[in-house]
PDB file of C-alpha atoms in Angstrom:
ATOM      1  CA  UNK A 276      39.462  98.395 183.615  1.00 67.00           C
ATOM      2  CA  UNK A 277      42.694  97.335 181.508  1.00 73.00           C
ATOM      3  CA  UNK A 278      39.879  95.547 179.374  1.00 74.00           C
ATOM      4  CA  UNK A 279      37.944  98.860 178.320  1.00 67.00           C
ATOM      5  CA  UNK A 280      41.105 100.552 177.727  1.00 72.00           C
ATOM      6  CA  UNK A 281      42.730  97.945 175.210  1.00 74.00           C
ATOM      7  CA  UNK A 282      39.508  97.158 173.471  1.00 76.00           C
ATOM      8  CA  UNK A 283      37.300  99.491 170.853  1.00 79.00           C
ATOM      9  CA  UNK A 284      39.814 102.424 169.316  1.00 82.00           C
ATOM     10  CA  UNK A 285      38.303 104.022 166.702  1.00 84.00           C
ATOM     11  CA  UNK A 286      39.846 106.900 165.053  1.00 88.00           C
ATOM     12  CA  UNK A 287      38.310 109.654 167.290  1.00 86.00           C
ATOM     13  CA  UNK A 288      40.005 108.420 169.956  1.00 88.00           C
ATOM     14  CA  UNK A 289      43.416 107.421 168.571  1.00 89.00           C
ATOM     15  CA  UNK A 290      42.931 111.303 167.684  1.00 91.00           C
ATOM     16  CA  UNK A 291      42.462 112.343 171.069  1.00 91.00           C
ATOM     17  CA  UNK A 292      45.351 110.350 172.354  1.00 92.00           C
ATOM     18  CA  UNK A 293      47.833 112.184 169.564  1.00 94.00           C
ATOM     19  CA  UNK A 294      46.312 115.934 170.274  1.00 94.00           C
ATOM     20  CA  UNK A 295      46.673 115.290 174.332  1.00 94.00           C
ATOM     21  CA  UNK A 296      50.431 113.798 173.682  1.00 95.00           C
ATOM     22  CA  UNK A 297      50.977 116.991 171.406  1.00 95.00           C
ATOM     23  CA  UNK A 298      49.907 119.477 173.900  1.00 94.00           C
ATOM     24  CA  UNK A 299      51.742 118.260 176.644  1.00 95.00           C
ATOM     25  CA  UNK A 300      54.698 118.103 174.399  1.00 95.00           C
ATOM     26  CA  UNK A 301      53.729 121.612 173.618  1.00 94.00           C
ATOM     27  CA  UNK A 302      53.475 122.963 177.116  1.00 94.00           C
ATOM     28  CA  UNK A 303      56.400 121.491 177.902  1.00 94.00           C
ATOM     29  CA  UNK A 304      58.650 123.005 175.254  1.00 94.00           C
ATOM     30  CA  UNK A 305      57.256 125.950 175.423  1.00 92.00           C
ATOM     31  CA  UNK A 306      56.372 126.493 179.280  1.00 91.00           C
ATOM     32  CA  UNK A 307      52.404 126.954 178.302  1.00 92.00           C
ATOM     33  CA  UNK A 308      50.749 124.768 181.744  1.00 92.00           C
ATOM     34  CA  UNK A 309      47.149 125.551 179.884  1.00 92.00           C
ATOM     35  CA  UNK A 310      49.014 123.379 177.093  1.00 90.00           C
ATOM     36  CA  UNK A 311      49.366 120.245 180.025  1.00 93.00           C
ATOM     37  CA  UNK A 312      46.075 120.496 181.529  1.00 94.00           C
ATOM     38  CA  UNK A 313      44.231 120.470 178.141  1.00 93.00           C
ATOM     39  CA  UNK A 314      46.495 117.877 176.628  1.00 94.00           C
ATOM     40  CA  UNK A 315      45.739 116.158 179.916  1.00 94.00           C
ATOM     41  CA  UNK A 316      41.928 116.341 179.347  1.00 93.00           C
ATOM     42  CA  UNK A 317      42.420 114.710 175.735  1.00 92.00           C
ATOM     43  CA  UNK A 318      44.477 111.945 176.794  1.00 93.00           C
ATOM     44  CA  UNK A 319      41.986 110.967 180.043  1.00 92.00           C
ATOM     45  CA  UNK A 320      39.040 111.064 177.059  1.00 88.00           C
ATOM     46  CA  UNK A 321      40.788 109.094 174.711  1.00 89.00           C
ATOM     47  CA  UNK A 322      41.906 106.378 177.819  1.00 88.00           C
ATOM     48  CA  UNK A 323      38.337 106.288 179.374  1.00 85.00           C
ATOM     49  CA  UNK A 324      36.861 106.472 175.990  1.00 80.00           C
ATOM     50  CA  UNK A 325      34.083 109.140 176.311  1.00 79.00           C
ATOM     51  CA  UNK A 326      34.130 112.692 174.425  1.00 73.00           C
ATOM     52  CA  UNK A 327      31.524 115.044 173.873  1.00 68.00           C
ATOM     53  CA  UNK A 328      28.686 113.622 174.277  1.00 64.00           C
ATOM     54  CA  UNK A 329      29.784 110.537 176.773  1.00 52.00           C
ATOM     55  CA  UNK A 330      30.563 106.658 175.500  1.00 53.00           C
ATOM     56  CA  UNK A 331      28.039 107.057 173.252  1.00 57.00           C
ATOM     57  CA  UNK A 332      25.488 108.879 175.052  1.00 58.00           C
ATOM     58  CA  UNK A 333      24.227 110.903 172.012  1.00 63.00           C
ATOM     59  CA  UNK A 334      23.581 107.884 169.658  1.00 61.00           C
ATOM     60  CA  UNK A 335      20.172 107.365 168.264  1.00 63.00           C
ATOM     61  CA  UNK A 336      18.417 104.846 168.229  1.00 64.00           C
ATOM     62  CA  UNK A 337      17.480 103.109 164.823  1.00 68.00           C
ATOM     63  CA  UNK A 338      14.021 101.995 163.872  1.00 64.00           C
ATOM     64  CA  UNK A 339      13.749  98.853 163.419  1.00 69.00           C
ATOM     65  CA  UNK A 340      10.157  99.135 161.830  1.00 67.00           C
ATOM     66  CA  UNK A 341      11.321  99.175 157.948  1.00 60.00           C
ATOM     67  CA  UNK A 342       8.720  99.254 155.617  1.00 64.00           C
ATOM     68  CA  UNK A 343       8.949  99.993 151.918  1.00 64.00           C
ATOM     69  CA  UNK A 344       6.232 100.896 149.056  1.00 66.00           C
ATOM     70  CA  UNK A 345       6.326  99.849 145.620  1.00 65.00           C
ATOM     71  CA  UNK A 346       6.382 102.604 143.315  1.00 66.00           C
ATOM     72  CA  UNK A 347       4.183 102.026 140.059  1.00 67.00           C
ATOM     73  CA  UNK A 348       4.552 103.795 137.290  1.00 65.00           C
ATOM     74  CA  UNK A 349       1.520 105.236 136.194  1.00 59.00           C
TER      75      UNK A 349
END
């Protein structure tokens, strides 16, 4: 578990980790508890690494068929 945590931070997630600190800094300074559980939610994504669309659960696959054609001028 400690292994997935330390390992593969990309910006997206270093960006989650700094809006989830922010917002519970922000509900806690100004007394907003929607502020804590949402900041809460970004910093659990950015730990367990998964976001919108799951750890990478929306990427597509590439084809690996590449063919190219000459192009002649005629």
């Amino acid at each position: 578990m400690m292994e997935a945590i330390a390992q593969q931070w990309n910006f997206m997630r270093i960006l989650r980790l700094v809006v989830g600190i922010w917002g519970i800094y922000s509900s806690i300074t100004d007394s907003q508890p929607l502020f804590g559980i949402l900041g809460g939610v970004f910093i659990l994504q950015s730990l367990l690494n998964v976001g919108g669309c799951g750890s990478n659960g929306c990427k597509i696959p590439q084809n690996q068929n590449h063919t190219t054609a000459n192009i002649k001028n005629t």
